[in-house]
PDB file of C-alpha atoms in Angstrom:
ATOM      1  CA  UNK C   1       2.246  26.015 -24.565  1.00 57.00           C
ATOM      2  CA  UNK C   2       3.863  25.127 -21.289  1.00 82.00           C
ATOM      3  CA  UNK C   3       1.977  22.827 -18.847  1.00 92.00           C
ATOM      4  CA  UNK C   4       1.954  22.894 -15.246  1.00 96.00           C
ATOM      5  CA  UNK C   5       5.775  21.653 -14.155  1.00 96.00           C
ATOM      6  CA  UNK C   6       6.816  20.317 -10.688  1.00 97.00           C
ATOM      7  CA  UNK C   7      10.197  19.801  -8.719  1.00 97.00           C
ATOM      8  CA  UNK C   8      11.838  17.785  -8.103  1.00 97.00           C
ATOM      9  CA  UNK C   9      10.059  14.916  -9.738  1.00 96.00           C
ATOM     10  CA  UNK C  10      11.469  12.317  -6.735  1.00 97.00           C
ATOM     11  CA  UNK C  11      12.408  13.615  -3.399  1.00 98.00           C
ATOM     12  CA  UNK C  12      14.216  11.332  -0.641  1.00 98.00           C
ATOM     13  CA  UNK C  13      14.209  12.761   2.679  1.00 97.00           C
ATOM     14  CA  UNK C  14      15.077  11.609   6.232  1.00 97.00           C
ATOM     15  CA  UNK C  15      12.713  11.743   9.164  1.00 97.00           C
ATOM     16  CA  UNK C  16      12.627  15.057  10.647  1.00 97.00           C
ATOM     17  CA  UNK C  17      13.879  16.803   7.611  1.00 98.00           C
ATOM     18  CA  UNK C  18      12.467  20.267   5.869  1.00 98.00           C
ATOM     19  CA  UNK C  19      11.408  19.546   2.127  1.00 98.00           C
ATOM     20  CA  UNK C  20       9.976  22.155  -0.538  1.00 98.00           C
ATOM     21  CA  UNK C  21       8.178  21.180  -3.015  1.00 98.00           C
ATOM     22  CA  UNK C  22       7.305  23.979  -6.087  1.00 98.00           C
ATOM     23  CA  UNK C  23       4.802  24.333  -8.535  1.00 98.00           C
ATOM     24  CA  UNK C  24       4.746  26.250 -11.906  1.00 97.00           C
ATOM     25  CA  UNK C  25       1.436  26.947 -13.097  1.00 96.00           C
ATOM     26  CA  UNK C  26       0.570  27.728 -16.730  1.00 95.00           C
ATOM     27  CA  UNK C  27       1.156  30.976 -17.335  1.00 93.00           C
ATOM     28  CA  UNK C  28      -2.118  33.349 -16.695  1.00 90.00           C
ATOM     29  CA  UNK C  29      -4.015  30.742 -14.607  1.00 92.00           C
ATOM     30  CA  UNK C  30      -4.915  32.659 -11.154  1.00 91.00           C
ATOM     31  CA  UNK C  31      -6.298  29.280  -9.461  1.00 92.00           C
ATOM     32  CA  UNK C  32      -3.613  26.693  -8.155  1.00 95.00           C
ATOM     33  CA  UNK C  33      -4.436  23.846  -6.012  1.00 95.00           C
ATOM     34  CA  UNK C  34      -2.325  21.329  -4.119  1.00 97.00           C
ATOM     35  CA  UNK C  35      -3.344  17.647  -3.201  1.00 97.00           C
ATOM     36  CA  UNK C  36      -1.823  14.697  -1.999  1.00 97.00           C
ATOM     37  CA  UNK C  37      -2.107  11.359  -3.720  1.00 96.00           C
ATOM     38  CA  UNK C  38      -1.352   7.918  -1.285  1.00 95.00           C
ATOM     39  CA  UNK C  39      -0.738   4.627  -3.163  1.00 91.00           C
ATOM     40  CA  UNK C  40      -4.272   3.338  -4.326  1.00 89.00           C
ATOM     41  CA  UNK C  41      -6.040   6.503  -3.473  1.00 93.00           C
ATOM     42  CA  UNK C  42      -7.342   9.796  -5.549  1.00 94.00           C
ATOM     43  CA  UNK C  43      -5.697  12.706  -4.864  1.00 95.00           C
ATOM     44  CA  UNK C  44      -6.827  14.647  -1.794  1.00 96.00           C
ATOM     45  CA  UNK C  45      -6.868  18.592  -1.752  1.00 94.00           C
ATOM     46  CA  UNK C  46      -4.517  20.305   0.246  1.00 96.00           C
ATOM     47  CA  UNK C  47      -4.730  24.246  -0.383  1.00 95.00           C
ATOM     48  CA  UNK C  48      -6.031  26.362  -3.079  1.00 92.00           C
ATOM     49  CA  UNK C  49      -4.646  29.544  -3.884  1.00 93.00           C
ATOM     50  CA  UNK C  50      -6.587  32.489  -5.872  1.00 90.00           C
ATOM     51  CA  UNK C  51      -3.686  35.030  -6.931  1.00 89.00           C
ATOM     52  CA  UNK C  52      -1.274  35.464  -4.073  1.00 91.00           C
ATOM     53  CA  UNK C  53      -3.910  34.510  -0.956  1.00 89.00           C
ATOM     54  CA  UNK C  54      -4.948  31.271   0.538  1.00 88.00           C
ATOM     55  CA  UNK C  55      -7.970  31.373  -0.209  1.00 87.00           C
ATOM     56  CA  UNK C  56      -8.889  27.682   1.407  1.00 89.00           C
ATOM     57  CA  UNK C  57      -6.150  25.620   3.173  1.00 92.00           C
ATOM     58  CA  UNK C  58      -8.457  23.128   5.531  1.00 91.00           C
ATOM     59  CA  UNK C  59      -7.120  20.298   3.549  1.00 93.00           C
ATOM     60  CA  UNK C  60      -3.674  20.828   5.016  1.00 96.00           C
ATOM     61  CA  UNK C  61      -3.146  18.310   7.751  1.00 95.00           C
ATOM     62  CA  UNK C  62      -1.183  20.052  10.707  1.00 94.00           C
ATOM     63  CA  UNK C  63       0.556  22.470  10.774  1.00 95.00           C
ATOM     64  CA  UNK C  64       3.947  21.275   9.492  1.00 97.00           C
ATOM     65  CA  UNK C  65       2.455  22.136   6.207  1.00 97.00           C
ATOM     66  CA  UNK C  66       2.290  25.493   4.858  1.00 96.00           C
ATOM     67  CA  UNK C  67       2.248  26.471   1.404  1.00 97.00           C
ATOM     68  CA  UNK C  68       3.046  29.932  -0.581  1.00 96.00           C
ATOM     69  CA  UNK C  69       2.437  32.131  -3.824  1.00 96.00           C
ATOM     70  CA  UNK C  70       4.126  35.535  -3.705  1.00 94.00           C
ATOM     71  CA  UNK C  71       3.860  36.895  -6.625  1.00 92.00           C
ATOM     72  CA  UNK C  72       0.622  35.106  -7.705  1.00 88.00           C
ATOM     73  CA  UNK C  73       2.538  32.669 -10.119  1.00 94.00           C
ATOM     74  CA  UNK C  74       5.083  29.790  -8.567  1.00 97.00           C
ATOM     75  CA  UNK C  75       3.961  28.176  -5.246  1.00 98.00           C
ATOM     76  CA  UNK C  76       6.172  26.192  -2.967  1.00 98.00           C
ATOM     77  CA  UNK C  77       4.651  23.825  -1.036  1.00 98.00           C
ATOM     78  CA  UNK C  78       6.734  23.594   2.865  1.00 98.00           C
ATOM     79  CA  UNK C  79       6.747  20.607   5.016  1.00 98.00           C
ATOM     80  CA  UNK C  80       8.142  20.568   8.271  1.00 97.00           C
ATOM     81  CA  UNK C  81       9.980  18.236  10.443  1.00 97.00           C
ATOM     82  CA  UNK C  82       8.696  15.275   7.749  1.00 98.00           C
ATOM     83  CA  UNK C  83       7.285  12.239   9.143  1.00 97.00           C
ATOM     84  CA  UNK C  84       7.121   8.678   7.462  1.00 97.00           C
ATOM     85  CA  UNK C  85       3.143   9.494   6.919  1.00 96.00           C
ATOM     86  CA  UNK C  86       3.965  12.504   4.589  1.00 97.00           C
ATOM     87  CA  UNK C  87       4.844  10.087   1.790  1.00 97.00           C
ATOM     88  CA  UNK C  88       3.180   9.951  -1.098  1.00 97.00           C
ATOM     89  CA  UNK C  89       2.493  11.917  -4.883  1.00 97.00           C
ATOM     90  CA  UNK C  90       2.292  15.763  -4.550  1.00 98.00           C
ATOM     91  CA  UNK C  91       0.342  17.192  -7.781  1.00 97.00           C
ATOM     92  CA  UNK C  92      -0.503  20.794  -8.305  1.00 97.00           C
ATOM     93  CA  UNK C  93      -3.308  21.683 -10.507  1.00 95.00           C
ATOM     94  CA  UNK C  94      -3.922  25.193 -11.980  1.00 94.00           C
ATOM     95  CA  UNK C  95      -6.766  26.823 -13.685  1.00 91.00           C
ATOM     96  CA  UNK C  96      -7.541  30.197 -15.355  1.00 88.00           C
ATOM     97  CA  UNK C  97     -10.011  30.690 -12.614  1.00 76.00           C
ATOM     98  CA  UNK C  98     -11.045  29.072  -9.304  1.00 68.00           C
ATOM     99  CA  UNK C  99     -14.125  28.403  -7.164  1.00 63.00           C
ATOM    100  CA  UNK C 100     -17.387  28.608  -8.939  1.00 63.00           C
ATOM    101  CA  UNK C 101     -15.719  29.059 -12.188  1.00 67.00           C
ATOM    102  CA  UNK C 102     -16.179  26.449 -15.449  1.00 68.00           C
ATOM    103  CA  UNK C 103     -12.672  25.903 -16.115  1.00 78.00           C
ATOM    104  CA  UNK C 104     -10.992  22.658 -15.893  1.00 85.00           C
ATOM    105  CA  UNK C 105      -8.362  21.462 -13.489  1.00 89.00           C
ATOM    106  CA  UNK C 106      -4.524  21.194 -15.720  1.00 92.00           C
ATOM    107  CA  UNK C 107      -2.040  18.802 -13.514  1.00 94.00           C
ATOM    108  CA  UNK C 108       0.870  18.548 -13.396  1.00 95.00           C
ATOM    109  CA  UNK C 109       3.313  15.307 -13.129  1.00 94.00           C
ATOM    110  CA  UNK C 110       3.785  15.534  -9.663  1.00 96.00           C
ATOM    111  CA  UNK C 111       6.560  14.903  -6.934  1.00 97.00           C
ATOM    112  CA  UNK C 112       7.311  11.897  -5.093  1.00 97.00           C
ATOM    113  CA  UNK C 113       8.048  12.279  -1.582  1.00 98.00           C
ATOM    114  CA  UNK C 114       9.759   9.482   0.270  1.00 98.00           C
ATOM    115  CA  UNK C 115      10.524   9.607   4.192  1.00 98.00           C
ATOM    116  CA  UNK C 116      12.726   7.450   5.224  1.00 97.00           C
TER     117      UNK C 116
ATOM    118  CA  UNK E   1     -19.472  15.069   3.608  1.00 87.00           C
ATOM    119  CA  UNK E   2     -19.257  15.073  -0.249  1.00 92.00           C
ATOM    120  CA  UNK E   3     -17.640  11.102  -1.117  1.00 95.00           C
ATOM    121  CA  UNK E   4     -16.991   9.615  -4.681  1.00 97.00           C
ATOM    122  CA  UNK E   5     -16.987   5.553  -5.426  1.00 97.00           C
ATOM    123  CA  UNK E   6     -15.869   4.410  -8.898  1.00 97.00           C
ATOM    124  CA  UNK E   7     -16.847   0.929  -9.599  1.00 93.00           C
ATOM    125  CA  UNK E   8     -15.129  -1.375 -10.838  1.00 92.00           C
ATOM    126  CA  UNK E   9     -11.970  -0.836  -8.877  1.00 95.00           C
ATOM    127  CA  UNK E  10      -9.757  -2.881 -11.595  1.00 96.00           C
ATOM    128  CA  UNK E  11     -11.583  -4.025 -15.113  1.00 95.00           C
ATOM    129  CA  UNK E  12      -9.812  -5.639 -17.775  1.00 97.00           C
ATOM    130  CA  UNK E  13     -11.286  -6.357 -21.599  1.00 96.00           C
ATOM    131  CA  UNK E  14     -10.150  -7.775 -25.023  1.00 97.00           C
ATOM    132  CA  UNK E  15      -9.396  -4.733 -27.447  1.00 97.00           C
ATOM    133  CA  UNK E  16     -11.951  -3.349 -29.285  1.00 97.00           C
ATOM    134  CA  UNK E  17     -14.865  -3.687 -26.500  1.00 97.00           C
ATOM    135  CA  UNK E  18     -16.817  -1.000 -25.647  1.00 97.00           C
ATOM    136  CA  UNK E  19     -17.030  -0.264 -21.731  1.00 95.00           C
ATOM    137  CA  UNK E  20     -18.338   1.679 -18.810  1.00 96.00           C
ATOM    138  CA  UNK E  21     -16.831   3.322 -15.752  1.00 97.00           C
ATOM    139  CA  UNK E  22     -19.535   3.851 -13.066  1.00 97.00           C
ATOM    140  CA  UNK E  23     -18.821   7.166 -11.024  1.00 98.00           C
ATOM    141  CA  UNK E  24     -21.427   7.682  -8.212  1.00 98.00           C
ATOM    142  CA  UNK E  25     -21.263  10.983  -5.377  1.00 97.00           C
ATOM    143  CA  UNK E  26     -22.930  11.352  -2.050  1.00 95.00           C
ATOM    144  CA  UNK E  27     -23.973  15.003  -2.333  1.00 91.00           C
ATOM    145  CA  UNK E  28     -26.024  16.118  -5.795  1.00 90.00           C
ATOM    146  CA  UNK E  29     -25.158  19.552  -5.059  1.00 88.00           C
ATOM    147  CA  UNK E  30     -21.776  19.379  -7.511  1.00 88.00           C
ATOM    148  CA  UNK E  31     -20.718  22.596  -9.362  1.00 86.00           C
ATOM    149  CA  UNK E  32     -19.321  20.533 -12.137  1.00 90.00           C
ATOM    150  CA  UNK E  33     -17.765  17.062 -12.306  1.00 94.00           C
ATOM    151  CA  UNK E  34     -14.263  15.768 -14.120  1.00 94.00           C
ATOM    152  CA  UNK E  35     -12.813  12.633 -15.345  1.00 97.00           C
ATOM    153  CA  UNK E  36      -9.223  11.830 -15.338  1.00 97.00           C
ATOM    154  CA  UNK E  37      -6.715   9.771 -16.845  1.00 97.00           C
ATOM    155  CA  UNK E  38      -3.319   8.509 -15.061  1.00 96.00           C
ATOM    156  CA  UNK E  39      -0.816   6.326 -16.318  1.00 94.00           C
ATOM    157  CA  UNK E  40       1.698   4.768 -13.613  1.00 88.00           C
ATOM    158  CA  UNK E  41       3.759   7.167 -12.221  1.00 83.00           C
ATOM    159  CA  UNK E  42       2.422  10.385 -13.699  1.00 86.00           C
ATOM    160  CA  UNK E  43       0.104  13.006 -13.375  1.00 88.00           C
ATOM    161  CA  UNK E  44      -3.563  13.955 -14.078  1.00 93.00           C
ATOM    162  CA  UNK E  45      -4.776  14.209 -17.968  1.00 94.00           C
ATOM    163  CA  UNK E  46      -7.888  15.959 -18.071  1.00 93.00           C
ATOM    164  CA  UNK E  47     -10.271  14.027 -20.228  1.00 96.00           C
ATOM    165  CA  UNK E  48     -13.875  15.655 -19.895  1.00 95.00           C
ATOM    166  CA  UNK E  49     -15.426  17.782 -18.044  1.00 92.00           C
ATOM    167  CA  UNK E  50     -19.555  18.439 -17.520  1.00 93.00           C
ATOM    168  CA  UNK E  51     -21.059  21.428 -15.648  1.00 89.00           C
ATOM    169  CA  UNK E  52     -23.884  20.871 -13.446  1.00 88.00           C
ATOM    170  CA  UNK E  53     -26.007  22.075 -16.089  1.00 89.00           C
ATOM    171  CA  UNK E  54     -24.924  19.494 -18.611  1.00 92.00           C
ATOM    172  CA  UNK E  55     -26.283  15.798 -19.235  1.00 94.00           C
ATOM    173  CA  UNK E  56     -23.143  14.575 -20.862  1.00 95.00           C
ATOM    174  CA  UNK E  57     -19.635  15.843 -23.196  1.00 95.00           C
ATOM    175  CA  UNK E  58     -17.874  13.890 -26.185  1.00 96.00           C
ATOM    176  CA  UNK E  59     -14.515  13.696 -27.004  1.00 95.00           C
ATOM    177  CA  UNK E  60     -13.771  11.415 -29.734  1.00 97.00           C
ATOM    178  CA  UNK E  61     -14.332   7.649 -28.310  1.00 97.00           C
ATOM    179  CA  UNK E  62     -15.271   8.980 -24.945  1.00 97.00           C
ATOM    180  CA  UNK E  63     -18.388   9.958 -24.014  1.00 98.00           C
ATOM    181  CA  UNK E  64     -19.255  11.335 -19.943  1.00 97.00           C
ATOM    182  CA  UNK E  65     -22.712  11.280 -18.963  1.00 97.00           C
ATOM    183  CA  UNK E  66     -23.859  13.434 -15.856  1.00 97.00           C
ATOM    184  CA  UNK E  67     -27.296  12.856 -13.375  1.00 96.00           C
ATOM    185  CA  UNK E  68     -26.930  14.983 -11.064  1.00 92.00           C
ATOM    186  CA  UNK E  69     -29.884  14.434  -9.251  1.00 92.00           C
ATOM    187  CA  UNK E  70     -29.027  10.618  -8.930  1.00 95.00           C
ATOM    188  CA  UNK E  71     -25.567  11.480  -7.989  1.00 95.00           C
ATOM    189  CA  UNK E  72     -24.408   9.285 -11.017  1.00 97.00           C
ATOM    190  CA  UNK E  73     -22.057   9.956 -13.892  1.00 97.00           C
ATOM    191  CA  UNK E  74     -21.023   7.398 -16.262  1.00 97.00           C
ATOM    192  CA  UNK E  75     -17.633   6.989 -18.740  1.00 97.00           C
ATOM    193  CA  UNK E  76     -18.277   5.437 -21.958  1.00 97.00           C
ATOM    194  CA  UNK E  77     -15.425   4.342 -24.132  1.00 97.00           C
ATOM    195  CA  UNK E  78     -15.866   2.595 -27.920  1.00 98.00           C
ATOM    196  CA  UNK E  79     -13.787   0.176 -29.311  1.00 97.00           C
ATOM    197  CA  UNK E  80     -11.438   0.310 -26.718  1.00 97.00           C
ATOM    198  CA  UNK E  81      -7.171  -0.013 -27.439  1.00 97.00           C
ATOM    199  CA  UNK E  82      -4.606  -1.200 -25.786  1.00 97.00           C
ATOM    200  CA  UNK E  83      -3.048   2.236 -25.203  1.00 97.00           C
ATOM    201  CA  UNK E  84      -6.291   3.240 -23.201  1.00 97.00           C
ATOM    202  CA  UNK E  85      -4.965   1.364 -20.197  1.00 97.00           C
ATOM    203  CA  UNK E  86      -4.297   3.344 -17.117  1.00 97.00           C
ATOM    204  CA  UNK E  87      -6.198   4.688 -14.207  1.00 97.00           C
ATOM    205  CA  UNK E  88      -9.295   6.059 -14.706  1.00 98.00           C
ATOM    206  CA  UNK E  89     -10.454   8.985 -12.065  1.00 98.00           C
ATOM    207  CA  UNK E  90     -13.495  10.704 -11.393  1.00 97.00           C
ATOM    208  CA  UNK E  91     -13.783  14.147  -9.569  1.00 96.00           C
ATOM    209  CA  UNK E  92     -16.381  16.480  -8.474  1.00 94.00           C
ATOM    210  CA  UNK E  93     -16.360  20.132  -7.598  1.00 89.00           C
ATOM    211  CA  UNK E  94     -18.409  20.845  -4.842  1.00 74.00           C
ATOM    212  CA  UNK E  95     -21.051  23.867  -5.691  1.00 60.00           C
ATOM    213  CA  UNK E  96     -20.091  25.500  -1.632  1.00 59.00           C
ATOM    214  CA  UNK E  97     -16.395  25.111  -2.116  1.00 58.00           C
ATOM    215  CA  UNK E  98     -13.965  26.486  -3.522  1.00 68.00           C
ATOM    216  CA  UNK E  99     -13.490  24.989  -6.626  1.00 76.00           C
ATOM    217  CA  UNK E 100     -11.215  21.865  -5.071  1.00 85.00           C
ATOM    218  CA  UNK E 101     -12.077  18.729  -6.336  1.00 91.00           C
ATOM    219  CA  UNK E 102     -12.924  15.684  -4.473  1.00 94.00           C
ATOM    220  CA  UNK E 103     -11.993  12.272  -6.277  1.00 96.00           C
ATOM    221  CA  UNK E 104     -13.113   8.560  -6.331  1.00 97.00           C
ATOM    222  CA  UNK E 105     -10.248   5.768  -6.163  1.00 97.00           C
ATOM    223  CA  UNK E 106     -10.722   5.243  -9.418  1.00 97.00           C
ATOM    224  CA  UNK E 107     -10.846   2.471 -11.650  1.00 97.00           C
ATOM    225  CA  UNK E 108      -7.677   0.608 -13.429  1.00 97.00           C
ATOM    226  CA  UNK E 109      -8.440  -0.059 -17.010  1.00 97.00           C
ATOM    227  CA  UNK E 110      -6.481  -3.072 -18.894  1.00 97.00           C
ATOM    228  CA  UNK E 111      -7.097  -3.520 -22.236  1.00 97.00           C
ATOM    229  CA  UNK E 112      -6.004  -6.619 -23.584  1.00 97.00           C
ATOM    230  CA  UNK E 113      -4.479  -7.037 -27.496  1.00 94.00           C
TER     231      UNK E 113
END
């Protein structure tokens, strides 16, 4: 079946600029993560979604960032006002359940921000 | 604060070697804990992953082994190929979050014809 898919794959933006970045899960999985992935680092977690509610977004840095998942499926990930910091990989992860749960993590291939 | 360290950072062998990846974590109290594979420029594969519970998982040539109480997990890989070379991450799910996973840097894996 389908894997977790992200777009764009490459996104060039200017200082100051709104981006979205979205995330489609594999179908059925109620867990979906965000993190952030800076050149030579692992992936740091952003927000994690179970169904449609935040259910932990303290990895978000400020609040340009907010993320969403209406309908408990696709998530969009929102930055505001982009700064030259915000670049890096953005990967979303899903899972057919979250928290204490003994599922794996599925990735997908991410999308490259670039602020310029 | 729940940190990972993968030593080496970069490791490079002749084919056919068998290796270890050293994974250590701050904070024994993991839920479960996951190792990755990334070539350049793309996402996560999921190679194994151990439950708290568990000493170690197989998966063909790879082999994860899990102390939890030493805050230790190791990544065997047998007679190693050129087409294993990428970035090797390990991640741990702390047992009070949840579920987000906290990686290493990893370790970058060249395996040499």
């Amino acid at each position: 079946g389908a894997g977790v898919s992200q777009t764009p794959s490459n996104k060039v933006t200017e200082k100051g600029k709104y981006v979205e970045l979205r995330c489609d899960p594999i179908s059925g999985h109620t867990a979906l993560y965000w993190y952030r992935q800076s050149l030579g680092q692992g992936p740091e977690f952003l927000i994690y979604f179970q169904g449609t509610g935040a259910a932990d977004d303290s990895g978000l840095p400020n609040d340009r960032f907010f993320a969403v998942r209406p309908e408990g499926s696709v998530s969009t990930l929102k930055i505001q006002r982009t700064e030259r910091g915000d670049s890096a990989v953005y990967l979303c992860a899903s899972s057919p359940g979250g928290g204490r749960s003994p599922y794996e993590q599925y990735f997908g291939p991410g999308t490259r921000l670039t602020v310029t | 604060k729940q940190e990972v360290t993968q030593i080496p950072a970069a490791l490079s062998v002749p084919e056919g070697e068998n290796l270890v990846l050293n994974c250590s974590f701050t904070d024994s109290a993991i839920y479960n804990l996951q190792w990755f594979r990334q070539d350049p420029g793309k996402g996560l594969t999921s190679l194994l992953l151990i439950q708290s519970s568990q000493r170690e998982q197989t998966s063909g040539r790879l082999n994860a082994s899990l102390d939890k109480s030493s805050g230790r997990s190791t990544l065997y890989i047998a007679a190693s190929q050129p087409g294993d070379s990428a970035t090797y991450l390990c991640a741990v799910s702390d047992g009070g979050s949840q579920g987000n996973l906290i990686f290493g840097k990893g370790t970058k894996l060249s395996v040499k014809p």
